[in-house]
Short mmCIF file of C-alpha atoms in Angstrom, two decimals:
data_model
loop_
_atom_site.label_atom_id
_atom_site.label_comp_id
_atom_site.label_asym_id
_atom_site.label_seq_id
_atom_site.Cartn_x
_atom_site.Cartn_y
_atom_site.Cartn_z
CA MET A 1 -22.07 12.30 -40.11
CA LYS A 2 -20.50 9.01 -39.14
CA SER A 3 -17.19 10.08 -40.70
CA SER A 4 -17.25 13.43 -38.84
CA LEU A 5 -17.79 11.68 -35.55
CA LEU A 6 -14.92 9.35 -36.34
CA LYS A 7 -12.60 12.29 -37.09
CA LEU A 8 -13.73 14.08 -33.95
CA GLY A 9 -13.04 10.95 -31.89
CA LEU A 10 -9.60 10.59 -33.45
CA LEU A 11 -8.80 14.25 -32.75
CA CYS A 12 -9.86 13.86 -29.10
CA ALA A 13 -7.69 10.75 -28.78
CA LEU A 14 -4.69 12.58 -30.22
CA LEU A 15 -5.19 15.60 -27.98
CA GLY A 16 -5.33 13.33 -24.97
CA THR A 17 -2.10 11.62 -25.90
CA GLY A 18 1.00 12.99 -24.22
CA SER A 19 3.36 11.87 -26.96
CA PHE A 20 1.96 14.48 -29.31
CA ARG A 21 2.70 17.37 -26.99
CA ALA A 22 6.05 19.03 -26.57
CA LEU A 23 7.11 19.28 -22.93
CA ALA A 24 7.53 22.86 -21.76
CA LEU A 25 9.51 22.30 -18.58
CA ASP A 26 9.83 25.02 -15.94
CA GLY A 27 13.43 24.10 -15.24
CA VAL A 28 16.51 22.34 -16.49
CA VAL A 29 17.12 18.60 -16.33
CA ILE A 30 20.55 17.78 -14.96
CA ALA A 31 22.32 14.50 -14.34
CA ASN A 32 25.45 13.10 -12.81
CA ASP A 33 28.44 12.87 -15.15
CA SER A 34 28.23 9.06 -14.99
CA VAL A 35 24.96 9.17 -16.95
CA SER A 36 25.64 8.53 -20.63
CA VAL A 37 22.47 9.92 -22.19
CA THR A 38 22.32 13.53 -23.38
CA THR A 39 18.70 13.70 -24.52
CA LEU A 40 15.41 12.22 -23.31
CA THR A 41 11.94 12.30 -24.78
CA PRO A 42 9.16 13.68 -22.55
CA ALA A 43 7.76 10.15 -22.35
CA ALA A 44 11.11 8.73 -21.24
CA LEU A 45 11.43 11.46 -18.61
CA LYS A 46 7.94 10.63 -17.35
CA ASP A 47 8.84 6.93 -17.18
CA ILE A 48 11.77 7.85 -14.95
CA TYR A 49 9.70 10.11 -12.70
CA THR A 50 6.94 7.50 -12.39
CA GLY A 51 9.23 4.54 -11.69
CA ASN A 52 8.63 2.66 -14.93
CA THR A 53 12.31 3.12 -15.83
CA LYS A 54 14.63 2.48 -12.90
CA TYR A 55 17.94 1.89 -14.66
CA TRP A 56 20.00 3.72 -17.27
CA ASP A 57 20.91 1.79 -20.40
CA GLY A 58 24.15 0.46 -18.93
CA GLY A 59 22.33 -0.96 -15.90
CA GLN A 60 23.25 1.79 -13.46
CA SER A 61 20.38 2.57 -11.10
CA ILE A 62 18.63 5.90 -11.56
CA ALA A 63 18.78 8.07 -8.46
CA LEU A 64 16.02 10.67 -8.55
CA ALA A 65 16.57 13.89 -6.63
CA TYR A 66 14.24 16.84 -6.16
CA MET A 67 13.49 19.94 -4.18
CA GLY A 68 10.09 21.25 -3.15
CA ASP A 69 8.41 24.58 -3.82
CA LYS A 70 10.54 26.15 -6.54
CA THR A 71 10.32 23.13 -8.85
CA ASP A 72 6.70 22.20 -8.14
CA ALA A 73 5.62 23.06 -11.66
CA ALA A 74 8.46 21.10 -13.23
CA ILE A 75 7.72 18.00 -11.12
CA GLN A 76 4.08 18.28 -12.20
CA GLN A 77 5.11 18.57 -15.84
CA ALA A 78 7.56 15.68 -15.68
CA SER A 79 5.52 13.23 -13.60
CA GLY A 80 1.90 14.35 -13.90
CA MET A 81 1.78 14.71 -10.11
CA ASP A 82 2.23 17.68 -7.82
CA THR A 83 5.16 17.51 -5.42
CA SER A 84 3.12 16.08 -2.55
CA ALA A 85 1.58 13.36 -4.72
CA PHE A 86 5.03 12.67 -6.19
CA LYS A 87 6.48 12.20 -2.73
CA THR A 88 3.62 9.94 -1.66
CA PHE A 89 3.85 7.94 -4.88
CA TRP A 90 7.52 7.13 -4.21
CA GLN A 91 6.88 6.38 -0.55
CA ARG A 92 4.40 3.75 -1.73
CA LEU A 93 7.06 2.16 -3.93
CA ALA A 94 9.78 2.35 -1.29
CA PHE A 95 7.79 0.94 1.62
CA SER A 96 6.41 -1.90 -0.51
CA GLY A 97 9.91 -2.89 -1.62
CA ARG A 98 9.43 -1.73 -5.21
CA GLY A 99 11.64 1.31 -5.47
CA GLN A 100 14.01 3.76 -3.89
CA GLN A 101 12.75 7.09 -2.60
CA PRO A 102 14.00 10.22 -4.38
CA LYS A 103 16.48 12.22 -2.38
CA LYS A 104 15.37 15.69 -1.39
CA ALA A 105 17.56 18.81 -1.30
CA ASP A 106 16.73 22.07 0.45
CA ASP A 107 17.72 24.46 -2.33
CA ALA A 108 19.01 24.56 -5.89
CA ALA A 109 22.69 24.68 -4.92
CA ALA A 110 22.29 21.66 -2.64
CA LEU A 111 20.38 19.81 -5.36
CA VAL A 112 23.10 20.45 -7.93
CA ALA A 113 25.74 19.30 -5.43
CA LEU A 114 23.70 16.19 -4.64
CA VAL A 115 23.39 15.27 -8.33
CA ALA A 116 27.10 15.98 -8.87
CA SER A 117 28.07 13.57 -6.10
CA THR A 118 25.54 10.78 -6.71
CA LYS A 119 26.16 8.25 -9.46
CA GLY A 120 23.17 7.83 -11.76
CA ALA A 121 21.42 10.91 -10.34
CA ILE A 122 18.94 13.03 -12.26
CA ALA A 123 16.99 16.12 -11.17
CA ILE A 124 15.18 19.21 -12.37
CA VAL A 125 16.59 22.52 -11.18
CA PRO A 126 15.36 26.09 -11.70
CA ALA A 127 16.57 27.59 -14.97
CA ASP A 128 18.70 30.17 -13.16
CA ALA A 129 20.56 27.65 -11.01
CA ALA A 130 24.36 27.62 -11.20
CA LEU A 131 25.35 24.30 -12.75
CA THR A 132 28.72 22.97 -11.72
CA GLY A 133 29.89 19.39 -11.86
CA VAL A 134 26.76 18.14 -13.63
CA LYS A 135 25.60 17.64 -17.18
CA THR A 136 22.38 18.93 -18.67
CA ILE A 137 19.94 16.68 -20.47
CA GLU A 138 17.90 18.02 -23.31
CA ILE A 139 14.22 17.08 -23.40
CA LYS A 140 12.89 16.77 -26.96
CA MET B 1 2.59 -21.00 17.44
CA LYS B 2 1.56 -18.64 20.17
CA ARG B 3 3.16 -15.25 20.29
CA ILE B 4 4.33 -13.60 23.45
CA LYS B 5 2.58 -10.41 24.46
CA ARG B 6 5.07 -7.55 24.71
CA THR B 7 5.20 -5.63 27.94
CA ASP B 8 4.26 -1.98 28.09
CA THR B 9 7.89 -1.13 28.83
CA GLN B 10 9.07 -2.90 25.68
CA LYS B 11 6.45 -1.11 23.62
CA THR B 12 7.44 2.24 25.04
CA LEU B 13 11.15 1.67 24.44
CA LEU B 14 10.57 0.45 20.89
CA THR B 15 8.33 3.38 20.13
CA ALA B 16 10.63 5.94 21.69
CA ALA B 17 13.71 4.58 19.92
CA LEU B 18 12.16 4.67 16.47
CA GLY B 19 10.43 7.97 17.11
CA ALA B 20 13.68 9.58 18.17
CA ALA B 21 15.48 8.08 15.19
CA ALA B 22 12.83 9.42 12.84
CA ALA B 23 12.75 12.87 14.39
CA CYS B 24 16.51 13.27 14.59
CA GLY B 25 17.59 11.57 11.41
CA ALA B 26 15.38 13.13 8.78
CA SER B 27 18.25 13.23 6.32
CA ALA B 28 20.57 10.56 7.71
CA TYR B 29 19.35 7.76 5.51
CA GLU B 30 22.30 6.80 3.33
CA VAL B 31 25.54 5.13 4.39
CA HIS B 32 28.53 3.76 2.51
CA PRO B 33 29.72 0.73 4.49
CA LEU B 34 31.75 -0.52 1.52
CA GLY B 35 33.38 2.82 0.72
CA THR B 36 32.19 5.82 -1.27
CA ASN B 37 32.95 4.14 -4.60
CA MET B 38 30.55 1.31 -3.79
CA PRO B 39 26.74 1.45 -3.86
CA PRO B 40 25.25 3.03 -0.73
CA LEU B 41 22.79 1.45 1.68
CA ASP B 42 19.55 3.37 1.76
CA PHE B 43 17.71 3.41 5.11
CA HIS B 44 14.14 4.47 5.85
CA ALA B 45 11.83 3.95 8.80
CA PHE B 46 8.52 5.09 10.17
CA ILE B 47 6.38 4.84 13.25
CA SER B 48 2.63 5.49 13.32
CA GLN B 49 0.52 5.85 16.43
CA GLY B 50 -3.25 6.04 16.19
CA TYR B 51 -6.21 6.64 18.45
CA LEU B 52 -9.72 5.26 17.88
CA LYS B 53 -12.91 6.36 19.61
CA THR B 54 -16.37 5.00 18.78
CA THR B 55 -19.85 5.71 20.05
CA ASP B 56 -21.65 2.35 19.99
CA TYR B 57 -19.31 -0.57 19.34
CA ASN B 58 -15.77 -1.71 19.92
CA TYR B 59 -14.27 -1.68 16.43
CA LEU B 60 -10.77 -2.73 15.34
CA ALA B 61 -9.28 -2.24 18.82
CA ASN B 62 -10.64 -3.85 21.98
CA ASP B 63 -12.12 -0.91 23.87
CA THR B 64 -12.74 1.89 21.40
CA LYS B 65 -15.94 2.95 23.14
CA ASN B 66 -13.67 4.36 25.83
CA GLY B 67 -10.98 5.38 23.33
CA SER B 68 -8.03 3.18 22.40
CA PHE B 69 -4.39 3.67 21.43
CA GLN B 70 -4.16 0.04 20.23
CA PHE B 71 -3.32 1.18 16.73
CA THR B 72 0.42 1.25 16.02
CA GLU B 73 2.67 0.43 13.07
CA ILE B 74 6.45 0.45 13.00
CA GLY B 75 8.66 -0.34 10.02
CA ALA B 76 12.30 0.02 9.02
CA ASN B 77 13.83 -0.89 5.69
CA VAL B 78 17.17 -0.96 3.94
CA SER B 79 17.95 -1.37 0.26
CA ILE B 80 21.00 -1.50 -1.97
CA ASN B 81 21.75 -1.84 -5.67
CA PRO B 82 24.85 -4.06 -5.40
CA PHE B 83 25.15 -4.85 -9.13
CA PRO B 84 23.77 -3.37 -12.36
CA ARG B 85 19.98 -3.84 -12.61
CA THR B 86 19.93 -5.63 -9.27
CA ARG B 87 18.34 -4.50 -6.04
CA ILE B 88 18.05 -6.04 -2.59
CA ALA B 89 15.50 -4.70 -0.10
CA VAL B 90 14.54 -5.80 3.41
CA GLN B 91 11.90 -4.42 5.76
CA GLY B 92 11.15 -5.32 9.36
CA PHE B 93 7.71 -4.57 10.73
CA ALA B 94 5.68 -4.63 13.92
CA PHE B 95 2.12 -3.56 14.55
CA ASP B 96 -0.70 -3.64 17.04
CA VAL B 97 -4.39 -3.38 16.14
CA GLY B 98 -6.62 -4.52 18.95
CA ASN B 99 -5.71 -8.10 19.76
CA VAL B 100 -3.81 -8.60 16.49
CA GLY B 101 -0.11 -8.02 15.90
CA GLN B 102 0.80 -7.29 19.50
CA TYR B 103 4.14 -5.67 18.54
CA ASP B 104 5.73 -8.97 17.54
CA PRO B 105 8.45 -7.93 15.05
CA PHE B 106 8.58 -9.90 11.80
CA LEU B 107 10.19 -9.82 8.39
CA ASP B 108 7.78 -7.86 6.22
CA TYR B 109 9.67 -8.25 2.97
CA ALA B 110 13.11 -9.50 2.01
CA LEU B 111 13.66 -9.65 -1.70
CA ILE B 112 16.16 -9.61 -4.50
CA GLU B 113 15.09 -8.05 -7.77
CA TYR B 114 16.61 -8.13 -11.23
CA THR B 115 15.27 -5.84 -13.96
CA PHE B 116 16.08 -7.13 -17.44
CA SER B 117 14.42 -4.13 -19.07
CA ASP B 118 11.46 -1.81 -18.53
CA GLN B 119 9.33 -4.60 -19.99
CA ILE B 120 10.32 -7.41 -17.65
CA GLY B 121 11.90 -7.96 -14.28
CA VAL B 122 11.75 -10.59 -11.59
CA ARG B 123 11.84 -10.40 -7.82
CA GLY B 124 11.87 -13.25 -5.36
CA GLY B 125 11.78 -13.83 -1.65
CA ARG B 126 9.21 -12.44 0.71
CA ILE B 127 7.32 -9.85 -1.29
CA ARG B 128 4.33 -7.60 -0.84
CA ARG B 129 1.31 -8.76 -2.84
CA PRO B 130 0.03 -6.31 -5.46
CA SER B 131 -3.74 -5.90 -5.51
CA GLY B 132 -5.58 -2.70 -6.22
CA ILE B 133 -4.41 0.76 -5.28
CA TYR B 134 -3.40 0.13 -1.69
CA ASN B 135 -2.85 -3.54 -0.90
CA SER B 136 0.93 -3.47 -1.05
CA ILE B 137 1.06 -0.37 1.17
CA GLN B 138 -2.10 -0.94 3.22
CA ASP B 139 -0.32 -0.38 6.55
CA ILE B 140 1.93 2.52 5.46
CA ASP B 141 0.09 5.48 6.89
CA LEU B 142 2.27 8.18 5.38
CA ALA B 143 1.67 6.91 1.84
CA ARG B 144 -2.04 7.77 1.74
CA THR B 145 -4.54 10.44 2.64
CA PHE B 146 -6.73 8.46 5.05
CA VAL B 147 -6.21 7.04 8.53
CA LEU B 148 -8.36 4.01 7.77
CA LEU B 149 -8.77 2.66 4.27
CA PRO B 150 -12.15 1.10 3.37
CA GLN B 151 -12.09 -1.85 5.74
CA GLY B 152 -14.09 -4.22 3.58
CA ILE B 153 -11.07 -4.33 1.24
CA TYR B 154 -8.11 -3.30 3.37
CA ASP B 155 -8.93 -4.67 6.82
CA ALA B 156 -6.28 -3.39 9.21
CA ARG B 157 -6.42 -6.67 11.12
CA TRP B 158 -5.95 -8.95 8.10
CA ARG B 159 -2.54 -7.87 6.85
CA ASP B 160 -0.99 -11.32 7.46
CA TRP B 161 -3.47 -12.71 4.95
CA SER B 162 -3.42 -10.00 2.35
CA ALA B 163 -0.15 -8.08 2.51
CA GLY B 164 2.49 -10.49 1.28
CA LEU B 165 3.69 -13.90 0.19
CA ASP B 166 6.85 -15.97 -0.08
CA GLY B 167 7.48 -16.54 -3.76
CA VAL B 168 8.36 -14.88 -7.04
CA ASP B 169 6.92 -11.94 -8.93
CA LEU B 170 7.32 -10.98 -12.59
CA PHE B 171 6.79 -7.31 -13.34
CA GLY B 172 7.15 -4.81 -16.13
CA SER B 173 5.64 -2.06 -18.20
CA ILE B 174 4.69 -2.24 -21.86
CA GLN B 175 4.30 0.90 -23.97
CA MET B 176 1.36 0.95 -26.37
CA ASN B 177 2.05 4.29 -28.06
CA LYS B 178 -1.21 6.21 -28.37
CA ALA B 179 -3.06 3.69 -26.22
CA GLY B 180 -0.94 4.46 -23.17
CA SER B 181 0.90 1.67 -21.37
CA LEU B 182 0.30 -1.51 -19.42
CA SER B 183 1.99 -2.26 -16.11
CA TYR B 184 1.77 -5.80 -14.84
CA GLU B 185 2.79 -8.01 -11.95
CA ALA B 186 2.26 -11.79 -11.85
CA TYR B 187 3.18 -13.80 -8.78
CA ALA B 188 3.11 -17.26 -7.24
CA GLY B 189 4.11 -18.51 -3.82
CA TYR B 190 2.82 -19.29 -0.36
CA VAL B 191 0.95 -17.29 2.24
CA SER B 192 1.75 -17.98 5.87
CA MET B 193 -0.69 -16.58 8.40
CA ALA B 194 -0.16 -16.09 12.09
CA ASP B 195 -2.16 -18.21 14.51
CA ASN B 196 -3.00 -15.02 16.38
CA GLY B 197 -3.51 -12.89 13.24
CA GLY B 198 -6.66 -11.18 12.07
CA VAL B 199 -7.97 -14.05 9.95
CA ALA B 200 -7.36 -16.45 12.84
CA ARG B 201 -9.36 -14.13 15.10
CA TYR B 202 -12.12 -13.99 12.49
CA ALA B 203 -12.33 -17.79 12.31
CA GLU B 204 -12.19 -17.96 16.09
CA ASN B 205 -15.03 -15.44 16.24
CA GLY B 206 -17.27 -17.95 14.48
CA LEU B 207 -16.65 -20.66 17.08
CA PRO B 208 -18.50 -21.12 20.39
CA PRO B 209 -16.76 -19.36 23.28
CA ALA B 210 -13.96 -21.22 25.09
CA PRO B 211 -13.70 -23.77 26.56
CA VAL B 212 -16.31 -25.29 24.22
CA GLY B 213 -14.70 -23.94 21.05
CA GLU B 214 -10.98 -23.64 20.40
CA PHE B 215 -9.03 -22.36 17.42
CA ASN B 216 -6.04 -24.60 16.56
CA GLY B 217 -4.17 -22.92 13.72
CA ILE B 218 -4.08 -21.95 10.04
CA ASP B 219 -2.59 -23.86 7.09
CA THR B 220 0.08 -22.35 4.88
CA ALA B 221 -1.59 -21.93 1.49
CA PRO B 222 -0.28 -21.69 -2.08
CA ILE B 223 -1.35 -18.59 -3.99
CA PHE B 224 -0.96 -17.20 -7.50
CA GLY B 225 -2.32 -14.11 -9.15
CA GLY B 226 -1.57 -10.83 -10.78
CA GLN B 227 -2.27 -7.14 -11.09
CA LEU B 228 -2.71 -5.34 -14.39
CA TRP B 229 -2.79 -1.54 -14.71
CA TRP B 230 -3.71 0.26 -17.89
CA ASN B 231 -2.20 3.73 -17.82
CA THR B 232 -4.60 5.30 -20.27
CA PRO B 233 -3.79 8.03 -22.81
CA VAL B 234 -5.63 10.46 -20.54
CA ASP B 235 -2.93 11.91 -18.31
CA GLY B 236 -3.38 10.73 -14.73
CA LEU B 237 -6.05 8.10 -15.42
CA ARG B 238 -5.29 4.44 -14.79
CA LEU B 239 -7.56 1.42 -14.62
CA GLY B 240 -6.64 -1.80 -12.88
CA ALA B 241 -7.74 -5.39 -12.44
CA ALA B 242 -6.34 -7.90 -9.98
CA TYR B 243 -6.96 -11.60 -9.49
CA ALA B 244 -5.63 -14.05 -6.95
CA TYR B 245 -6.32 -17.69 -6.24
CA MET B 246 -5.49 -19.26 -2.93
CA ALA B 247 -5.67 -23.05 -3.12
CA ASN B 248 -6.60 -25.38 -0.28
CA TRP B 249 -6.54 -22.69 2.34
CA GLY B 250 -7.77 -23.97 5.65
CA TYR B 251 -7.73 -23.88 9.40
CA ASN B 252 -8.17 -26.25 12.33
CA SER B 253 -10.60 -25.88 15.19
CA THR B 254 -12.17 -27.93 17.93
CA ILE B 255 -15.70 -27.98 19.32
CA ILE B 256 -15.63 -30.38 22.20
CA PRO B 257 -18.22 -33.18 22.47
CA PRO B 258 -21.06 -33.25 23.28
CA TYR B 259 -21.43 -29.68 21.94
CA GLY B 260 -19.66 -30.50 18.68
CA PRO B 261 -17.81 -33.17 16.73
CA GLY B 262 -14.32 -32.54 18.14
CA HIS B 263 -11.43 -31.63 15.83
CA ILE B 264 -12.53 -30.04 12.53
CA HIS B 265 -10.37 -29.20 9.52
CA SER B 266 -12.03 -26.56 7.31
CA VAL B 267 -10.44 -26.20 3.88
CA GLY B 268 -11.33 -24.65 0.53
CA ASN B 269 -10.18 -22.50 -2.38
CA VAL B 270 -10.36 -18.70 -2.32
CA PRO B 271 -10.55 -16.77 -5.59
CA LEU B 272 -10.26 -12.98 -5.18
CA GLN B 273 -11.02 -10.19 -7.65
CA GLN B 274 -10.39 -6.47 -7.41
CA TYR B 275 -11.09 -3.71 -9.94
CA SER B 276 -9.71 -0.20 -9.58
CA ALA B 277 -9.80 3.23 -11.17
CA GLU B 278 -7.66 6.19 -10.19
CA TYR B 279 -7.53 9.65 -11.72
CA ILE B 280 -5.02 12.26 -10.63
CA TYR B 281 -5.75 15.74 -11.95
CA LYS B 282 -3.53 18.53 -10.69
CA SER B 283 -4.06 18.49 -6.90
CA TRP B 284 -7.11 16.25 -7.04
CA THR B 285 -7.17 12.45 -6.71
CA PHE B 286 -10.27 10.39 -7.47
CA GLN B 287 -10.45 6.67 -6.77
CA ALA B 288 -12.96 3.85 -6.98
CA GLU B 289 -12.54 0.14 -6.28
CA TYR B 290 -14.60 -3.03 -6.13
CA TYR B 291 -13.47 -6.17 -4.33
CA THR B 292 -14.87 -9.62 -3.76
CA TYR B 293 -13.73 -13.08 -2.81
CA ASP B 294 -15.51 -16.40 -2.57
CA PHE B 295 -14.52 -18.92 0.06
CA GLU B 296 -16.37 -22.19 0.27
CA GLY B 297 -14.75 -24.36 2.90
CA HIS B 298 -15.51 -28.00 3.53
CA ASN B 299 -15.50 -29.14 7.14
CA TYR B 300 -13.77 -32.48 7.63
CA LEU B 301 -13.43 -34.67 10.69
CA PRO B 302 -9.86 -36.07 10.69
CA ALA B 303 -10.79 -38.55 13.43
CA MET B 304 -13.38 -40.09 11.11
CA GLY B 305 -11.26 -40.44 7.98
CA ASP B 306 -11.86 -36.85 6.88
CA TYR B 307 -15.62 -37.33 6.82
CA ASN B 308 -17.23 -34.20 5.35
CA ILE B 309 -19.81 -32.73 7.73
CA GLY B 310 -20.79 -29.74 5.62
CA THR B 311 -19.57 -26.44 4.29
CA THR B 312 -18.82 -23.01 5.61
CA GLY B 313 -18.10 -19.97 3.53
CA ASP B 314 -18.02 -16.29 2.84
CA ASN B 315 -18.68 -14.30 -0.34
CA PRO B 316 -18.50 -10.62 0.59
CA GLU B 317 -18.48 -7.64 -1.74
CA THR B 318 -17.08 -4.17 -1.08
CA TRP B 319 -16.86 -1.03 -3.15
CA TYR B 320 -15.85 2.54 -2.44
CA VAL B 321 -15.47 5.90 -4.11
CA ALA B 322 -12.97 8.44 -2.80
CA ALA B 323 -11.80 11.95 -3.56
CA SER B 324 -9.02 14.01 -2.06
CA HIS B 325 -7.60 17.45 -2.67
CA ARG B 326 -4.19 18.79 -1.75
CA PHE B 327 -4.68 22.47 -0.83
CA ASN B 328 -1.02 23.22 -0.16
CA HIS B 329 2.10 21.57 1.27
CA LEU B 330 0.46 21.51 4.70
CA LEU B 331 -3.12 20.38 4.13
CA GLU B 332 -4.86 17.59 2.24
CA VAL B 333 -8.55 16.78 2.66
CA GLY B 334 -10.10 13.49 1.58
CA THR B 335 -13.43 11.76 1.75
CA TYR B 336 -14.81 8.36 0.81
CA TYR B 337 -17.98 6.34 0.95
CA THR B 338 -17.81 2.57 1.09
CA MET B 339 -20.31 -0.29 1.28
CA PHE B 340 -19.56 -3.81 2.50
CA LYS B 341 -22.01 -6.68 2.47
CA ASP B 342 -21.97 -10.41 2.83
CA ALA B 343 -24.74 -13.00 3.23
CA SER B 344 -25.62 -11.98 6.76
CA ALA B 345 -24.52 -8.42 7.40
CA LYS B 346 -23.48 -5.10 5.93
CA GLN B 347 -21.47 -2.05 6.91
CA ASN B 348 -21.48 1.33 5.22
CA ASP B 349 -18.95 3.99 6.07
CA ALA B 350 -18.72 7.68 5.14
CA ALA B 351 -15.35 9.19 6.08
CA LEU B 352 -13.85 12.67 6.06
CA CYS B 353 -10.13 13.09 6.70
CA PHE B 354 -7.81 16.04 7.24
CA ARG B 355 -4.13 15.28 6.66
CA PHE B 356 -1.50 17.74 7.86
CA ASP B 357 2.09 17.41 6.64
CA LEU B 358 3.63 19.36 9.49
CA LYS B 359 7.21 18.53 8.49
CA ASP B 360 8.81 16.35 5.84
CA TRP B 361 9.11 13.72 8.56
CA TRP B 362 5.87 14.33 10.49
CA VAL B 363 2.29 13.68 9.35
CA PHE B 364 -0.81 14.20 11.48
CA LYS B 365 -4.33 13.09 10.50
CA VAL B 366 -7.76 13.43 12.00
CA GLU B 367 -10.70 11.56 10.50
CA GLY B 368 -14.40 11.20 11.23
CA HIS B 369 -16.57 8.24 10.24
CA TYR B 370 -20.31 7.78 10.13
CA LEU B 371 -21.07 4.06 9.93
CA GLU B 372 -24.22 2.01 9.43
CA GLY B 373 -24.28 -1.68 10.22
CA THR B 374 -21.86 -3.94 12.04
CA GLY B 375 -20.74 -6.38 9.38
CA LEU B 376 -17.04 -5.68 9.89
CA LEU B 377 -16.91 -5.66 13.69
CA ARG B 378 -15.89 -9.33 13.65
CA ASP B 379 -15.59 -9.34 17.42
CA ASN B 380 -18.67 -10.80 19.10
CA ALA B 381 -17.00 -11.08 22.51
CA ASN B 382 -16.47 -7.31 22.70
CA ASN B 383 -19.82 -6.51 21.09
CA PRO B 384 -22.47 -8.81 22.61
CA VAL B 385 -25.33 -6.66 21.29
CA GLN B 386 -25.24 -5.59 17.62
CA SER B 387 -27.70 -3.90 15.30
CA ASN B 388 -27.19 -4.07 11.56
CA ASN B 389 -29.20 -0.92 10.88
CA ASN B 390 -28.34 1.77 13.39
CA GLY B 391 -25.81 4.51 12.62
CA TRP B 392 -22.77 5.14 14.78
CA PHE B 393 -19.66 7.30 14.78
CA MET B 394 -15.93 6.82 14.96
CA LEU B 395 -13.07 9.27 15.41
CA ALA B 396 -9.66 8.19 14.14
CA VAL B 397 -6.50 10.19 14.82
CA LYS B 398 -3.03 9.17 13.71
CA THR B 399 0.43 10.62 13.57
CA THR B 400 3.44 9.27 11.71
CA PHE B 401 7.13 10.03 11.99
CA SER B 402 9.38 8.88 9.18
CA PHE B 403 12.75 9.32 7.59
#
């Protein structure tokens, strides 16, 4: 009985742990060409979207960019917050001197252009967006 | 150090200028003064204007029984990453809450930060003090659901005491695999409070009315402390603990003879504790916090070789539980219940808030409060008759423009 409870507890702990779940992202992660990485783990992507990681390996600052509405689900999947909470979360960091607010684009084309022109930028765009001047980052 | 009261014209011009900038420049927040190949300067600003109306007492502002607009916050910041892993950020701020702030602009934070890795970084200068969920952004209206945070913890008049310090801060995040992660901040420095700030008014409130009693100023006090957050394996759930210790904090006052002993220097240590829990699930946010501090000040007479004539002190406790739900991009609804008590008084507050995000740059909130007790009025002159048991109401409305 004791052993069963222990196993059940362990199973619950594992199910509640994000690192054991693959990230099914409703979108494609893109980055500026200056970014050297080509893959990120779901945990590393979450660290970026929650401000725990603010610099790429070479020391370049990470510039988050996003758009509302059409990537709501992807923002939720990447950060654990809906778009409104995500925006508020970064406003808290910015206005307390602890971070830089993500830049917002009006549509997918503008978001791709913003990432293409901003060093260190990363964003999630809809899967059907036309990708020019940016690199894609695989999440695995 | 007495501050000069701004004229209505100055207030109006300041407000109009920032409001227009916010409304017109929603996307004009990045400039390249050093050329497009160099790091950009990132600009943001906000202006918040509130309105408070109460039924029985004057609370926070001077004349809320008749309705008061003495509830304004204005901030503008700029930041740049000039070198790898390095960031510089500066924010100017001005506010007015009742007879505190009075639109005097001041440097809110001015810091340089170097991040060695995700695990450790250091920032120094004037920094915002981390404590609980809201302390470092207690006066940033757009970064929360509510107009007024639970006032026993985040008193809108006490920001000069609680919001920041001049010193250094170590920070970082440590991964613990299946156990989640730990985020930490540890700081040390000095807190400088304004002689016409909220804490000064609170101390003044305990003195006999002028000309018998007079408040003479606050000491700059050393402080150290930290904030620890455990980001648990349960997605969206984090638990926090904060501690701070302010050493030899004190203030000077005078009670003229024969009514009192003359010049008094009250000084003591102030340990503070705060415990927090926050759970974000889809469009829901649940929060709970507990906060207490313990100040035991000794009253000395400098004219008599610092003879100790007794102690004065405060050991209040506050807790709250809150929940909010984001219905869509336009509407968020939140509610909280909070209880404050100290040795002599209490104040309970049930709040219900509707937040409307009308535009990316425009937030409007309307909030109702049902309060019991008067423990946080802290303004005897404006409230000569107080009951610690009766219920009363407050309406709080606030709008914020930002970019």
